[in-house]
Amino acid sequence: MYAVPDQTGRLVVVTGANSGTGKEATRRLSAAGASVVMAVRTLAKGEQARAEILADNPAADLEVRRIDLSDLASVASFADSLIADGRPLSTLVNNAGVMAPPTRNTTVDGFELQFGSNFLGAFALTTRLLPLVLSADAPRIVTMSSGMANIGKIDFDDLQWERRRWSPMRSYAQSKLADLMMTIELARLVDARGWNVRSIAAHPGFTRTNLQSAGASLGRDKPKRSLVDLPLLPSQDVQQGAEPLLFAAADPDAAHGGYYGPGGRFKLVGPTAVAKIPRRARDLEVASRLWAEAERLTGAPVHV
């Protein structure tokens, strides 16, 4: 198991901290001494997760706060509350996401749910919190992508899937490619402006969490069987699956602009390794255009 370096004195925000890789990251970062804000959509679930972590580690410094990444007003309110506290934010972990709902859903603001939550919500949170991050010592912004980014494509003519026939997985792939491109474009912006922050991406490979079943069950009367129940591909537990994210968030060797994921079979399982950035994610012109479009759609441009 990866040993998280000492995080004493660091304030960390983890989105989606009540379950899966977010909960595991919260557990292990707090065990290493970090003060963790558990950013969750449902406070009751966040408090339950907090209680479970405290049962194993009573000394953990954990706070639950509400954020709904599918609601830009909620994102702004969450960011404003942290800014009002005035404590420098050492690490922002953009972990939360939704995966492959069977039908096209929309966010509060009218965006397609996966693009709106997985990318635009994370983008708005990142840009709003950037001044607080830049005030910290050796800060990081870490964003969870996915191996599905490899098949993603940014379609500027139909980012919200209003014209094309709905494809749950292709839409998910676009949102996760967008997350990876956000990380790369932020790294480029950081370098251009001389800021002291690392922008890093990770992916969990094929990790058994409720992400696969929760998204696929949206709008259904009965939960849909998760793909992880089918013995088609190698998969791993959340303790292993969270390690690329933890490496990106805490390891001294995690490179600015880097991308990390499992290094084992099919790059779906195993110890953390450098992940290959897909060709489309390296298109700097598309990345710059996507960043500008995200600023326009969210109304949350960078002000630093």
Coordinates of C-alpha atoms in Angstrom, one line a residue:
M1 CA 0.0 0.0 0.0
Y2 CA 1.3 3.5 -0.9
A3 CA 2.5 5.4 2.1
V4 CA 1.2 9.0 1.9
P5 CA 3.9 11.5 2.8
D6 CA 3.4 13.7 5.9
Q7 CA 0.6 16.2 5.3
T8 CA 0.6 18.0 8.6
G9 CA -0.4 21.6 8.3
R10 CA -2.0 21.2 4.9
L11 CA -5.6 22.0 4.1
V12 CA -7.1 19.7 1.5
V13 CA -10.5 19.8 -0.3
V14 CA -11.8 16.5 -1.7
T15 CA -14.9 16.5 -3.8
G16 CA -17.0 13.4 -3.7
A17 CA -15.5 12.5 -0.3
N18 CA -18.3 10.4 1.0
S19 CA -17.6 7.3 -1.1
G20 CA -15.2 5.5 -3.4
T21 CA -11.9 7.0 -4.3
G22 CA -12.8 10.3 -2.6
K23 CA -13.5 8.6 0.7
E24 CA -10.3 6.6 0.5
A25 CA -8.3 9.6 -0.4
T26 CA -9.9 11.5 2.5
R27 CA -9.1 8.6 4.9
R28 CA -5.5 8.4 4.0
L29 CA -4.7 12.1 3.6
S30 CA -6.2 12.8 7.0
A31 CA -4.3 9.9 8.5
A32 CA -1.1 11.6 7.1
G33 CA -2.0 14.7 9.0
A34 CA -4.0 16.8 6.5
S35 CA -7.1 18.8 7.5
V36 CA -9.6 17.7 5.0
V37 CA -12.8 19.4 3.9
M38 CA -15.1 16.7 2.6
A39 CA -17.0 18.4 -0.2
V40 CA -20.2 16.4 -0.8
R41 CA -23.6 16.8 -2.4
T42 CA -25.6 15.1 0.4
L43 CA -24.6 16.2 3.9
A44 CA -26.0 13.1 5.6
K45 CA -23.8 10.8 3.5
G46 CA -20.8 13.0 4.2
E47 CA -21.4 12.9 7.9
Q48 CA -21.7 9.1 7.8
A49 CA -18.4 8.8 5.9
R50 CA -16.8 11.2 8.4
A51 CA -18.0 9.1 11.3
E52 CA -16.7 5.9 9.7
I53 CA -13.2 7.5 9.1
L54 CA -13.2 8.9 12.7
A55 CA -14.0 5.4 14.1
D56 CA -10.7 4.2 12.7
N57 CA -8.8 7.4 13.3
P58 CA -10.3 9.6 16.1
A59 CA -7.6 12.2 15.5
A60 CA -8.6 12.9 11.9
D61 CA -9.4 16.6 11.2
L62 CA -12.4 16.4 9.0
E63 CA -15.1 18.9 8.1
V64 CA -18.2 18.2 5.9
R65 CA -19.4 20.9 3.6
R66 CA -22.0 20.8 0.9
I67 CA -21.3 21.3 -2.8
D68 CA -23.3 20.3 -5.9
L69 CA -21.1 20.3 -8.9
S70 CA -24.2 20.2 -11.1
D71 CA -25.3 23.6 -9.7
L72 CA -22.9 26.5 -10.4
A73 CA -24.5 28.6 -7.7
S74 CA -23.7 25.8 -5.2
V75 CA -20.1 25.8 -6.5
A76 CA -19.8 29.5 -6.0
S77 CA -21.3 29.4 -2.5
F78 CA -18.9 26.6 -1.5
A79 CA -15.9 28.5 -2.8
D80 CA -17.0 31.8 -1.2
S81 CA -17.3 30.0 2.2
L82 CA -13.7 28.8 2.0
I83 CA -12.4 32.2 0.8
A84 CA -14.2 33.8 3.7
D85 CA -12.4 31.5 6.1
G86 CA -9.1 32.9 4.8
R87 CA -7.0 29.7 5.3
P88 CA -4.7 28.9 2.3
L89 CA -5.8 25.8 0.4
S90 CA -2.9 23.5 0.0
T91 CA -4.6 20.9 -2.3
L92 CA -7.7 20.8 -4.3
V93 CA -8.8 17.3 -5.3
N94 CA -11.4 17.3 -8.1
N95 CA -12.6 13.8 -7.6
A96 CA -16.4 13.7 -7.8
G97 CA -18.2 12.6 -10.9
V98 CA -21.1 10.9 -12.5
M99 CA -20.8 8.1 -15.0
A100 CA -23.0 6.9 -17.9
P101 CA -26.6 7.7 -17.0
P102 CA -28.9 5.8 -19.5
T103 CA -30.6 8.9 -20.8
R104 CA -29.5 12.5 -21.3
N105 CA -29.9 14.5 -18.1
T106 CA -29.2 18.1 -17.4
T107 CA -27.7 20.1 -14.6
V108 CA -29.5 22.9 -12.8
D109 CA -27.9 25.3 -15.3
G110 CA -29.1 23.3 -18.3
F111 CA -25.8 21.6 -19.2
E112 CA -25.6 17.9 -20.1
L113 CA -25.1 16.2 -16.7
Q114 CA -21.7 14.5 -17.3
F115 CA -20.1 17.5 -19.1
G116 CA -21.7 19.9 -16.6
S117 CA -20.8 18.0 -13.4
N118 CA -17.6 16.2 -14.3
F119 CA -16.0 19.1 -16.2
L120 CA -17.7 22.5 -15.9
G121 CA -18.4 22.1 -12.1
A122 CA -14.8 21.1 -11.5
F123 CA -13.6 23.9 -13.7
A124 CA -15.6 26.6 -11.9
L125 CA -14.5 25.3 -8.5
T126 CA -10.9 25.3 -9.7
T127 CA -10.9 28.9 -11.0
R128 CA -12.9 30.3 -8.1
L129 CA -10.5 28.7 -5.5
L130 CA -7.3 29.5 -7.5
P131 CA -6.5 32.6 -5.4
L132 CA -6.8 30.6 -2.2
V133 CA -4.6 27.8 -3.6
L134 CA -1.9 30.3 -4.8
S135 CA -1.7 31.7 -1.2
A136 CA -0.6 28.3 0.1
D137 CA 2.8 26.8 0.4
A138 CA 3.6 24.3 -2.4
P139 CA 0.0 23.9 -3.5
R140 CA -1.5 21.4 -5.9
I141 CA -4.7 21.1 -8.0
V142 CA -5.4 17.5 -8.8
T143 CA -8.1 16.3 -11.1
M144 CA -9.5 12.8 -11.7
S145 CA -9.8 11.8 -15.3
S146 CA -10.4 8.3 -16.6
G147 CA -9.0 5.8 -19.0
M148 CA -12.1 6.5 -21.0
A149 CA -10.5 9.8 -22.0
N150 CA -8.6 7.8 -24.5
I151 CA -11.7 7.5 -26.7
G152 CA -13.1 10.9 -25.9
K153 CA -13.5 13.7 -28.4
I154 CA -14.3 17.4 -27.8
D155 CA -17.2 18.3 -30.1
F156 CA -17.6 22.1 -30.0
D157 CA -20.6 21.9 -32.3
D158 CA -22.5 19.8 -29.7
L159 CA -20.8 19.8 -26.3
Q160 CA -24.1 19.3 -24.6
W161 CA -25.3 16.3 -26.7
E162 CA -28.4 18.1 -27.9
R163 CA -28.1 17.0 -31.6
R164 CA -26.4 13.6 -31.5
R165 CA -27.9 10.3 -30.5
W166 CA -27.3 9.9 -26.8
S167 CA -24.3 7.7 -25.9
P168 CA -23.7 7.4 -22.2
M169 CA -20.1 6.3 -22.5
R170 CA -19.1 8.6 -25.3
S171 CA -20.5 11.5 -23.3
Y172 CA -18.6 10.3 -20.2
A173 CA -15.4 10.0 -22.3
Q174 CA -15.8 13.6 -23.6
S175 CA -16.2 14.9 -20.0
K176 CA -13.1 13.0 -18.8
L177 CA -11.0 14.1 -21.8
A178 CA -12.1 17.6 -20.9
D179 CA -10.9 17.1 -17.3
L180 CA -7.5 16.0 -18.5
M181 CA -7.2 18.9 -21.0
M182 CA -8.2 21.3 -18.2
T183 CA -5.2 19.9 -16.2
I184 CA -2.8 20.4 -19.1
E185 CA -4.1 23.8 -20.0
L186 CA -3.9 24.9 -16.3
A187 CA -0.3 23.7 -16.2
R188 CA 0.4 25.8 -19.3
L189 CA -1.3 28.8 -17.7
V190 CA 0.7 28.3 -14.5
D191 CA 4.0 28.2 -16.4
A192 CA 3.1 31.3 -18.4
R193 CA 2.2 33.3 -15.4
G194 CA 5.0 32.0 -13.1
W195 CA 2.6 30.7 -10.4
N196 CA 3.7 28.3 -7.7
V197 CA 1.3 25.5 -8.0
R198 CA 1.3 22.0 -9.6
S199 CA -1.5 20.9 -11.8
I200 CA -1.7 17.1 -12.0
A201 CA -4.2 14.5 -13.3
A202 CA -4.8 10.9 -12.3
H203 CA -7.1 8.1 -13.3
P204 CA -8.2 5.0 -11.2
G205 CA -8.1 2.4 -13.9
F206 CA -10.9 -0.1 -13.4
T207 CA -11.7 0.3 -9.7
R208 CA -14.7 -1.2 -8.0
T209 CA -16.8 1.7 -6.6
N210 CA -20.4 2.7 -6.8
L211 CA -19.6 5.1 -9.7
Q212 CA -20.4 2.6 -12.4
S213 CA -23.7 1.5 -10.9
A214 CA -24.9 4.9 -9.6
G215 CA -24.8 6.6 -12.9
A216 CA -26.2 3.7 -14.9
S217 CA -29.2 3.6 -12.5
L218 CA -30.2 7.2 -12.8
G219 CA -33.8 7.4 -13.9
R220 CA -34.4 3.6 -13.4
D221 CA -36.9 2.0 -11.0
K222 CA -34.4 -0.7 -10.2
P223 CA -30.6 -0.4 -9.8
K224 CA -28.7 -1.5 -12.9
R225 CA -26.1 -4.2 -12.6
S226 CA -22.6 -2.7 -12.6
L227 CA -20.0 -3.5 -15.2
V228 CA -17.7 -4.4 -12.3
D229 CA -19.9 -7.4 -11.6
L230 CA -19.0 -8.9 -14.9
P231 CA -15.7 -10.8 -15.1
L232 CA -14.7 -9.2 -18.4
L233 CA -11.7 -7.1 -17.4
P234 CA -9.3 -7.0 -14.4
S235 CA -10.5 -4.7 -11.6
Q236 CA -9.2 -3.7 -8.3
D237 CA -10.4 -2.5 -4.9
V238 CA -10.7 1.1 -3.9
Q239 CA -7.6 1.0 -1.7
Q240 CA -5.4 0.3 -4.8
G241 CA -7.6 2.4 -7.1
A242 CA -7.2 5.6 -5.1
E243 CA -3.4 5.5 -5.1
P244 CA -2.8 7.4 -8.4
L245 CA -4.9 10.2 -7.0
L246 CA -3.1 10.1 -3.7
F247 CA 0.3 10.1 -5.5
A248 CA -0.8 13.1 -7.5
A249 CA -2.1 14.9 -4.4
A250 CA 0.9 14.2 -2.1
D251 CA 4.0 12.7 -3.5
P252 CA 7.1 14.9 -4.0
D253 CA 7.8 13.1 -7.3
A254 CA 4.4 13.9 -8.9
A255 CA 5.3 16.1 -11.8
H256 CA 3.6 19.4 -12.7
G257 CA 1.5 18.7 -15.8
G258 CA 1.8 14.9 -15.1
Y259 CA -0.8 12.2 -15.4
Y260 CA -0.8 9.0 -13.3
G261 CA -2.7 5.8 -13.3
P262 CA -2.3 2.0 -12.7
G263 CA 0.7 0.5 -14.4
G264 CA -0.4 -3.2 -14.4
R265 CA -2.5 -5.3 -16.7
F266 CA -4.1 -3.2 -19.5
K267 CA -3.3 -0.2 -17.4
L268 CA -6.5 -0.9 -15.4
V269 CA -5.0 -2.3 -12.2
G270 CA -1.7 -2.3 -10.3
P271 CA 0.7 0.1 -8.7
T272 CA 0.8 3.8 -9.8
A273 CA 2.8 4.6 -12.9
V274 CA 3.0 7.5 -15.4
A275 CA 0.0 7.3 -17.6
K276 CA 0.1 8.0 -21.3
I277 CA -1.6 11.3 -22.3
P278 CA -3.8 10.6 -25.4
R279 CA -3.1 12.5 -28.5
R280 CA -6.3 14.5 -28.4
A281 CA -5.5 15.7 -24.9
R282 CA -2.2 17.1 -26.2
D283 CA -3.9 19.4 -28.8
L284 CA -3.0 22.8 -27.3
E285 CA -5.3 24.7 -29.7
V286 CA -8.4 22.6 -28.7
A287 CA -7.4 22.9 -25.0
S288 CA -7.1 26.6 -25.2
R289 CA -10.5 26.9 -26.9
L290 CA -12.1 24.5 -24.4
W291 CA -10.8 26.6 -21.5
A292 CA -12.2 29.8 -23.0
E293 CA -15.6 28.1 -23.6
A294 CA -15.6 26.8 -20.0
E295 CA -15.0 30.3 -18.8
R296 CA -17.9 31.6 -20.9
L297 CA -20.3 28.8 -19.9
T298 CA -19.5 28.9 -16.1
G299 CA -19.0 32.7 -15.8
A300 CA -16.0 31.8 -13.7
P301 CA -12.9 33.1 -15.5
V302 CA -9.5 33.2 -13.8
H303 CA -9.0 36.4 -11.7
V304 CA -5.6 36.3 -10.2

